[in-house]
Amino acid sequence: MVENRASAVTLGRGFWTATAVLGIIAIAGIVFWTFAPETMYMLPNVAAQPGADIDRLLRFMLASGTALYVFVVGYIIYFAVAFRVRKTDAPDAIGVQIHDNHVLELWWTIIPTLFLVVLSVLSVQIWYNIQLAQPSNGLVVESLGHQWYFSFRYPQVHGEVTGEMHLPAGQPVVLNVTSADVIHSFWVPAFRLKADMVPGLINTIRFTPTTPGRYPIVCTEFCGTRHGEMSALIPGENGQANPGAQWLVVDTPADFQKWYHAIQLKNANASDALPTASTGTVNLAGGDVKLGATTFQAKCSACHAIAPFTQRIVGPGLKGLLDDPSHPNLVDGDKATPDDIAKILQTGYKGDMGQMPNSVANGLTDKDIANLVAYLSSLK
Ligand code: CUA
C-alpha cells in the first residue's frame, strides 16, 4: 500500500546544471582565498616567520571551508526547490524514501575523512614548525603582563623596559612570557603568534621578525577593568590615542643596536638601579640595642613586623630571628647567625620573598648594621 508515496525520482539535468554552477562558485572561492591579500581576512601583512606558514593554513581552511559551504547550502536550496510539494500531489503525499545507499555512504565517509587527514597533517606540520623547528639560539627576550601594561626584559639591560618593545629584523627571537599578577595574553597580529601570560608559568614563542615597522601589541585575555587599554588596536576616549597602547617596533639591526645601547644606559642610571653593596665584614662589636630599635622603625618596619616569621608584611616577621626552630635558616638559605644577618643587611636580598635593597640603597652605615643586629638578636 504505497499509493500516496511519490514515485522514485532520478536526478535529471537540473541537478547536474546546479552542480556545475556550484562547482564554478566553489572554484571562484578557492581562487579568491588562495590569492586574496591578508587584509581581506582582516589581518595585517605578515611581518615575522613562521607567520606565512600560519597564513597558508588559514588560506587552506578558508578555501576548503568556502567550497564545502557552497555545496552544502547550494544543494539544500536546490533540493528544497526541486522536490517541493506540487499542486498535483495528493494532500497526504510523502517524499521519496531512500535508505541503504552504499555508494553514497561510502563517498560521504571517504571524502570528509581524507579532508580531515590532510587538515591534521598540515596543522601538525605547522605546530611542529612553530614549537620546535625555529632557531632556539636567538635573542632571548622576556615580557611580563601587568595590570595594565606589558613590560620587557633584555639581556644586559637593568630592570624592566616599558613602553615600546624593540626587536631587530632578521634575527631569531626566543620570547618568554609570564605575568606579574593575573592572566594576560600576548598577541602581535602581524606576527600571527599569541601566548598566554600566566602567573607562575613561562610560555615560549619563537619567531624571526622580517619586516621593520611598528606593530600593535594586544592583550587578548580579560585581565580587569582596564584590559581594553592593553591594546594598541583600540583608540582612547574622544578620539585620543589609547594611553596604554604599546607597540612592537621591528628595527633594522643598526637601529636596534642604537636603541639597545641607549636603553642600557638609561636603565643603568634609573632610580631603581641598585647601588653596589659595600664589601668587607662589618664589626658587630658594640652594637646598641636601643639605637638599633630606632633604626629598625625608620628603615625596616615598612616591610618587616616584630612578629613570628609567618606574619609577612613584604618580608617575613623578624621576632626570634636567631632561635626559631621552624626557620633555622635565613631567607638566603644561610644559618641564622649575627654575621649572616649583617651580611643580608649589607648585600640585600632578592628571591622568592621579594627584594630587599642593600645597605647602600637603604642608607645603612656599618654602625647602623651593628646596631640592627644587636636589636634583632635581643628579640626572643
Ligand atoms: Cu592584560 Cu587583558
Short mmCIF file of C-alpha atoms and ligand atoms in Angstrom, two decimals:
data_model
loop_
_atom_site.label_atom_id
_atom_site.label_comp_id
_atom_site.label_asym_id
_atom_site.label_seq_id
_atom_site.Cartn_x
_atom_site.Cartn_y
_atom_site.Cartn_z
CA MET A 1 0.00 0.00 0.00
CA VAL A 2 2.25 2.82 -1.21
CA GLU A 3 -0.12 4.74 -3.42
CA ASN A 4 0.46 8.07 -1.62
CA ARG A 5 4.21 7.88 -1.96
CA ALA A 6 5.82 9.84 -4.80
CA SER A 7 7.47 7.62 -7.36
CA ALA A 8 11.26 7.42 -7.14
CA VAL A 9 12.90 10.47 -8.67
CA THR A 10 16.02 10.28 -10.72
CA LEU A 11 18.41 13.22 -10.72
CA GLY A 12 17.87 14.91 -14.02
CA ARG A 13 19.52 17.70 -15.97
CA GLY A 14 18.58 20.28 -13.34
CA PHE A 15 20.76 18.54 -10.76
CA TRP A 16 23.82 18.47 -12.97
CA THR A 17 23.31 22.10 -14.00
CA ALA A 18 23.10 23.05 -10.32
CA THR A 19 26.23 21.01 -9.59
CA ALA A 20 28.12 22.78 -12.38
CA VAL A 21 27.03 26.21 -11.09
CA LEU A 22 28.04 25.32 -7.51
CA GLY A 23 31.37 23.96 -8.81
CA ILE A 24 32.12 27.26 -10.55
CA ILE A 25 31.23 29.27 -7.40
CA ALA A 26 33.36 26.93 -5.25
CA ILE A 27 36.35 27.25 -7.60
CA ALA A 28 35.95 31.05 -7.57
CA GLY A 29 36.00 30.89 -3.75
CA ILE A 30 39.12 28.73 -3.72
CA VAL A 31 40.90 31.06 -6.15
CA PHE A 32 39.85 34.07 -4.09
CA TRP A 33 41.17 32.71 -0.78
CA THR A 34 44.36 31.46 -2.40
CA PHE A 35 45.30 34.85 -3.80
CA ALA A 36 43.44 37.41 -1.68
CA PRO A 37 45.69 39.83 0.21
CA GLU A 38 45.88 39.27 4.01
CA THR A 39 43.87 42.41 4.65
CA MET A 40 40.87 40.66 3.03
CA TYR A 41 40.68 38.38 6.04
CA MET A 42 41.21 41.30 8.39
CA LEU A 43 44.82 40.64 9.34
CA PRO A 44 47.74 42.99 8.72
CA ASN A 45 50.54 41.97 6.37
CA VAL A 46 52.62 39.26 7.95
CA ALA A 47 55.87 40.60 9.48
CA ALA A 48 57.57 37.54 11.02
CA GLN A 49 58.38 33.92 10.30
CA PRO A 50 56.60 31.48 10.68
CA GLY A 51 53.60 33.79 10.17
CA ALA A 52 53.48 32.94 6.45
CA ASP A 53 53.01 29.23 7.25
CA ILE A 54 50.12 30.06 9.56
CA ASP A 55 48.57 32.17 6.80
CA ARG A 56 48.91 29.26 4.36
CA LEU A 57 46.97 27.02 6.73
CA LEU A 58 44.38 29.75 7.22
CA ARG A 59 44.03 30.15 3.43
CA PHE A 60 43.63 26.38 3.03
CA MET A 61 40.91 26.30 5.67
CA LEU A 62 39.10 29.32 4.25
CA ALA A 63 39.26 27.89 0.69
CA SER A 64 38.10 24.38 1.62
CA GLY A 65 35.51 25.77 4.05
CA THR A 66 34.11 28.03 1.34
CA ALA A 67 33.86 25.12 -1.15
CA LEU A 68 32.12 22.92 1.44
CA TYR A 69 29.74 25.70 2.40
CA VAL A 70 28.83 26.43 -1.23
CA PHE A 71 27.97 22.77 -1.96
CA VAL A 72 26.11 22.09 1.31
CA VAL A 73 24.00 25.26 1.21
CA GLY A 74 23.65 25.11 -2.59
CA TYR A 75 22.25 21.57 -2.55
CA ILE A 76 19.92 22.35 0.36
CA ILE A 77 18.42 25.19 -1.67
CA TYR A 78 18.38 23.19 -4.93
CA PHE A 79 16.67 20.14 -3.36
CA ALA A 80 14.18 22.30 -1.46
CA VAL A 81 13.11 23.83 -4.77
CA ALA A 82 13.33 20.72 -6.99
CA PHE A 83 11.44 18.45 -4.60
CA ARG A 84 8.90 20.95 -3.31
CA VAL A 85 5.25 19.91 -2.90
CA ARG A 86 3.45 20.14 -6.28
CA LYS A 87 -0.16 21.16 -6.78
CA THR A 88 -0.78 17.76 -8.40
CA ASP A 89 0.47 15.84 -5.30
CA ALA A 90 -2.01 14.08 -3.06
CA PRO A 91 -2.67 16.08 0.14
CA ASP A 92 -1.09 13.36 2.29
CA ALA A 93 1.79 12.55 -0.07
CA ILE A 94 5.22 11.95 1.47
CA GLY A 95 8.56 12.34 -0.28
CA VAL A 96 10.82 9.75 -1.79
CA GLN A 97 12.14 7.42 0.92
CA ILE A 98 15.80 6.47 0.40
CA HIS A 99 17.98 4.40 2.67
CA ASP A 100 20.87 1.98 2.45
CA ASN A 101 22.61 3.62 -0.47
CA HIS A 102 26.05 2.10 -0.05
CA VAL A 103 27.74 4.04 -2.83
CA LEU A 104 26.56 7.34 -1.37
CA GLU A 105 27.53 6.36 2.17
CA LEU A 106 30.97 5.25 1.04
CA TRP A 107 31.67 8.61 -0.60
CA TRP A 108 30.38 10.73 2.23
CA THR A 109 32.67 8.82 4.55
CA ILE A 110 35.78 8.79 2.34
CA ILE A 111 35.75 12.46 1.31
CA PRO A 112 35.45 14.03 4.80
CA THR A 113 37.98 11.52 6.17
CA LEU A 114 40.55 12.41 3.53
CA PHE A 115 39.88 16.10 4.12
CA LEU A 116 40.40 15.79 7.88
CA VAL A 117 43.59 13.76 7.41
CA VAL A 118 45.03 16.44 5.11
CA LEU A 119 43.97 19.18 7.55
CA SER A 120 45.54 17.43 10.55
CA VAL A 121 48.82 16.74 8.71
CA LEU A 122 49.07 20.42 7.73
CA SER A 123 48.21 21.53 11.28
CA VAL A 124 50.74 19.25 12.97
CA GLN A 125 53.39 20.30 10.47
CA ILE A 126 52.89 23.98 11.28
CA TRP A 127 52.65 23.32 15.03
CA TYR A 128 55.97 21.48 14.82
CA ASN A 129 57.42 24.35 12.83
CA ILE A 130 56.32 26.92 15.40
CA GLN A 131 57.27 24.97 18.53
CA LEU A 132 60.39 23.06 17.56
CA ALA A 133 61.85 23.98 14.20
CA GLN A 134 62.51 27.64 14.98
CA PRO A 135 66.08 28.53 15.91
CA SER A 136 66.47 28.31 19.69
CA ASN A 137 69.75 30.24 19.87
CA GLY A 138 68.16 33.60 19.20
CA LEU A 139 67.90 36.78 21.21
CA VAL A 140 66.15 35.87 24.47
CA VAL A 141 63.60 38.48 25.49
CA GLU A 142 61.04 38.31 28.27
CA SER A 143 57.69 40.00 28.54
CA LEU A 144 55.60 40.33 31.68
CA GLY A 145 51.93 41.15 31.77
CA HIS A 146 50.86 43.64 34.42
CA GLN A 147 47.55 45.29 35.26
CA TRP A 148 47.58 47.03 32.80
CA TYR A 149 50.68 47.15 30.68
CA PHE A 150 53.39 44.95 29.22
CA SER A 151 56.98 45.20 30.39
CA PHE A 152 60.04 43.68 28.74
CA ARG A 153 63.41 42.39 29.84
CA TYR A 154 66.52 42.17 27.70
CA PRO A 155 69.86 40.54 28.37
CA GLN A 156 72.35 43.01 29.91
CA VAL A 157 69.65 45.61 30.47
CA HIS A 158 68.99 46.55 34.08
CA GLY A 159 65.39 46.29 35.26
CA GLU A 160 62.37 46.36 33.02
CA VAL A 161 61.66 48.20 29.80
CA THR A 162 58.19 49.69 29.49
CA GLY A 163 56.55 51.45 26.56
CA GLU A 164 57.77 50.21 23.21
CA MET A 165 59.25 46.78 22.67
CA HIS A 166 62.11 46.71 20.18
CA LEU A 167 63.41 43.76 18.17
CA PRO A 168 65.93 43.57 15.34
CA ALA A 169 64.75 42.40 11.90
CA GLY A 170 66.24 39.17 10.62
CA GLN A 171 67.36 37.81 13.99
CA PRO A 172 65.63 34.81 15.60
CA VAL A 173 63.90 35.67 18.87
CA VAL A 174 63.00 33.45 21.81
CA LEU A 175 60.26 35.27 23.69
CA ASN A 176 59.40 34.01 27.17
CA VAL A 177 56.20 35.41 28.59
CA THR A 178 54.65 35.31 32.04
CA SER A 179 52.59 37.54 34.29
CA ALA A 180 53.19 39.56 37.44
CA ASP A 181 49.54 39.41 38.55
CA VAL A 182 46.58 37.92 36.64
CA ILE A 183 46.34 36.06 33.33
CA HIS A 184 47.06 38.21 30.28
CA SER A 185 47.78 37.12 26.73
CA PHE A 186 50.48 38.48 24.42
CA TRP A 187 49.44 38.84 20.78
CA VAL A 188 51.07 40.61 17.86
CA PRO A 189 48.59 40.24 14.98
CA ALA A 190 51.25 40.97 12.36
CA PHE A 191 53.29 38.02 13.68
CA ARG A 192 50.25 35.69 13.92
CA LEU A 193 51.63 34.39 17.23
CA LYS A 194 49.94 34.53 20.61
CA ALA A 195 50.90 33.22 24.06
CA ASP A 196 49.03 33.30 27.35
CA MET A 197 50.80 35.14 30.18
CA VAL A 198 50.09 33.05 33.26
CA PRO A 199 51.46 33.85 36.74
CA GLY A 200 53.94 31.16 37.76
CA LEU A 201 54.20 29.72 34.25
CA ILE A 202 56.57 30.63 31.42
CA ASN A 203 55.29 30.24 27.87
CA THR A 204 57.71 30.49 24.97
CA ILE A 205 57.22 31.56 21.37
CA ARG A 206 59.96 31.55 18.77
CA PHE A 207 59.96 33.66 15.65
CA THR A 208 62.06 35.84 13.40
CA PRO A 209 60.79 39.37 12.69
CA THR A 210 61.23 40.00 8.98
CA THR A 211 59.93 43.48 8.20
CA PRO A 212 60.90 46.69 10.03
CA GLY A 213 57.86 48.63 11.21
CA ARG A 214 55.59 49.36 14.15
CA TYR A 215 53.14 46.63 15.13
CA PRO A 216 50.36 46.78 17.73
CA ILE A 217 50.64 44.55 20.81
CA VAL A 218 47.30 43.30 22.09
CA CYS A 219 46.27 41.65 25.37
CA THR A 220 43.68 39.03 24.45
CA GLU A 221 42.70 37.78 27.91
CA PHE A 222 40.29 39.78 30.05
CA CYS A 223 42.51 40.97 32.89
CA GLY A 224 40.47 43.54 34.77
CA THR A 225 38.71 46.84 34.26
CA ARG A 226 41.40 48.37 32.05
CA HIS A 227 42.03 45.29 29.89
CA GLY A 228 40.99 47.33 26.84
CA GLU A 229 43.90 49.73 27.36
CA MET A 230 46.34 46.89 26.78
CA SER A 231 45.60 47.01 23.06
CA ALA A 232 47.17 49.30 20.52
CA LEU A 233 44.24 48.43 18.21
CA ILE A 234 41.74 50.21 20.45
CA PRO A 235 41.56 54.02 20.37
CA GLY A 236 41.26 56.01 23.60
CA GLU A 237 38.40 58.28 24.61
CA ASN A 238 37.26 61.27 22.48
CA GLY A 239 39.37 60.16 19.54
CA GLN A 240 42.54 60.46 21.62
CA ALA A 241 45.25 57.85 21.38
CA ASN A 242 44.78 54.99 23.83
CA PRO A 243 47.10 55.96 26.75
CA GLY A 244 48.09 52.34 27.34
CA ALA A 245 48.79 51.45 23.70
CA GLN A 246 52.08 49.60 23.29
CA TRP A 247 53.86 48.81 20.06
CA LEU A 248 56.42 46.31 18.95
CA VAL A 249 58.99 48.16 16.88
CA VAL A 250 60.99 45.99 14.48
CA ASP A 251 64.20 47.89 13.75
CA THR A 252 66.98 47.36 11.26
CA PRO A 253 69.89 45.68 13.12
CA ALA A 254 71.79 49.02 13.24
CA ASP A 255 68.78 50.90 14.66
CA PHE A 256 68.19 48.13 17.18
CA GLN A 257 71.80 48.36 18.42
CA LYS A 258 71.36 52.12 18.85
CA TRP A 259 68.14 51.64 20.85
CA TYR A 260 69.64 48.78 22.85
CA HIS A 261 72.69 50.77 23.96
CA ALA A 262 70.51 53.79 24.79
CA ILE A 263 68.15 51.70 26.96
CA GLN A 264 71.13 50.00 28.64
CA LEU A 265 72.48 53.41 29.66
CA LYS A 266 69.10 54.84 30.60
CA ASN A 267 68.16 51.87 32.76
CA ALA A 268 71.59 51.66 34.39
CA ASN A 269 71.05 55.20 35.64
CA ALA A 270 67.43 54.69 36.56
CA SER A 271 66.49 55.41 40.16
CA ASP A 272 65.60 51.79 40.83
CA ALA A 273 69.08 50.64 39.85
CA LEU A 274 70.74 49.11 42.90
CA PRO A 275 73.96 50.80 44.00
CA THR A 276 76.83 48.41 44.60
CA ALA A 277 76.81 46.94 48.07
CA SER A 278 79.58 47.81 50.46
CA THR A 279 82.02 44.99 50.91
CA GLY A 280 84.08 43.92 53.86
CA THR A 281 82.97 42.44 57.12
CA VAL A 282 81.01 44.63 59.47
CA ASN A 283 82.39 44.80 63.00
CA LEU A 284 79.42 43.87 65.16
CA ALA A 285 81.08 44.67 68.48
CA GLY A 286 79.43 47.48 70.40
CA GLY A 287 76.07 47.23 68.65
CA ASP A 288 73.48 49.25 70.57
CA VAL A 289 70.04 47.64 71.03
CA LYS A 290 68.18 50.93 71.58
CA LEU A 291 69.74 52.68 68.59
CA GLY A 292 69.03 49.54 66.55
CA ALA A 293 65.34 49.70 67.52
CA THR A 294 65.15 53.31 66.32
CA THR A 295 66.85 52.45 63.01
CA PHE A 296 64.52 49.47 62.61
CA GLN A 297 61.47 51.74 62.96
CA ALA A 298 62.88 54.17 60.43
CA LYS A 299 64.30 51.81 57.81
CA CYS A 300 62.83 48.33 58.19
CA SER A 301 59.34 48.45 59.68
CA ALA A 302 57.61 49.21 56.38
CA CYS A 303 58.42 45.66 55.24
CA HIS A 304 59.09 43.68 58.45
CA ALA A 305 56.99 43.18 61.58
CA ILE A 306 58.40 42.31 65.02
CA ALA A 307 56.30 39.16 64.93
CA PRO A 308 56.75 35.47 64.08
CA PHE A 309 58.24 34.54 60.70
CA THR A 310 54.88 33.82 59.05
CA GLN A 311 53.49 37.31 59.69
CA ARG A 312 54.75 38.87 56.49
CA ILE A 313 54.30 42.47 55.52
CA VAL A 314 56.56 42.27 52.49
CA GLY A 315 59.35 40.28 54.06
CA PRO A 316 58.93 37.84 56.96
CA GLY A 317 58.34 38.76 60.59
CA LEU A 318 61.68 39.02 62.42
CA LYS A 319 60.90 38.16 66.05
CA GLY A 320 63.11 35.37 67.34
CA LEU A 321 65.20 35.52 64.20
CA LEU A 322 68.16 33.75 65.82
CA ASP A 323 66.34 30.95 67.60
CA ASP A 324 63.24 29.99 65.59
CA PRO A 325 63.32 26.17 65.40
CA SER A 326 60.86 26.13 62.45
CA HIS A 327 63.06 28.56 60.49
CA PRO A 328 66.65 27.83 61.44
CA ASN A 329 67.94 29.44 58.23
CA LEU A 330 67.64 32.98 56.91
CA VAL A 331 65.79 33.56 53.62
CA ASP A 332 69.08 33.32 51.72
CA GLY A 333 69.49 29.75 52.98
CA ASP A 334 72.32 30.50 55.40
CA LYS A 335 72.13 29.51 59.06
CA ALA A 336 70.78 32.32 61.23
CA THR A 337 73.78 33.88 62.97
CA PRO A 338 74.51 37.54 63.76
CA ASP A 339 77.16 37.59 61.00
CA ASP A 340 74.66 36.28 58.42
CA ILE A 341 72.06 38.85 59.43
CA ALA A 342 74.73 41.51 58.92
CA LYS A 343 75.54 40.03 55.51
CA ILE A 344 71.93 40.22 54.29
CA LEU A 345 71.65 43.80 55.59
CA GLN A 346 74.82 44.58 53.67
CA THR A 347 74.13 42.92 50.34
CA GLY A 348 70.35 43.00 50.23
CA TYR A 349 68.23 40.08 49.15
CA LYS A 350 66.40 39.03 46.02
CA GLY A 351 64.38 35.83 45.86
CA ASP A 352 61.00 34.26 46.39
CA MET A 353 60.29 36.62 49.30
CA GLY A 354 60.74 39.62 47.05
CA GLN A 355 63.55 42.12 47.10
CA MET A 356 65.35 43.98 49.87
CA PRO A 357 67.68 46.82 48.93
CA ASN A 358 71.30 46.58 50.05
CA SER A 359 72.87 48.76 52.74
CA VAL A 360 73.93 51.49 50.33
CA ALA A 361 70.45 51.80 48.87
CA ASN A 362 68.95 51.68 52.37
CA GLY A 363 71.39 54.27 53.68
CA LEU A 364 72.77 51.98 56.43
CA THR A 365 76.25 52.60 57.80
CA ASP A 366 78.30 49.78 59.31
CA LYS A 367 77.38 51.22 62.75
CA ASP A 368 73.65 51.04 61.83
CA ILE A 369 74.11 47.41 60.80
CA ALA A 370 75.83 46.55 64.08
CA ASN A 371 73.00 48.26 66.00
CA LEU A 372 70.32 46.47 63.98
CA VAL A 373 71.95 43.09 64.52
CA ALA A 374 72.16 43.79 68.26
CA TYR A 375 68.49 44.79 68.29
CA LEU A 376 67.30 41.79 66.25
CA SER A 377 69.42 39.44 68.36
CA SER A 378 67.79 40.81 71.51
CA LEU A 379 64.26 39.82 70.39
CA LYS A 380 63.39 36.43 71.77
CU1 CUA B 1 46.06 42.30 30.17
CU2 CUA B 1 43.93 41.84 29.27
#
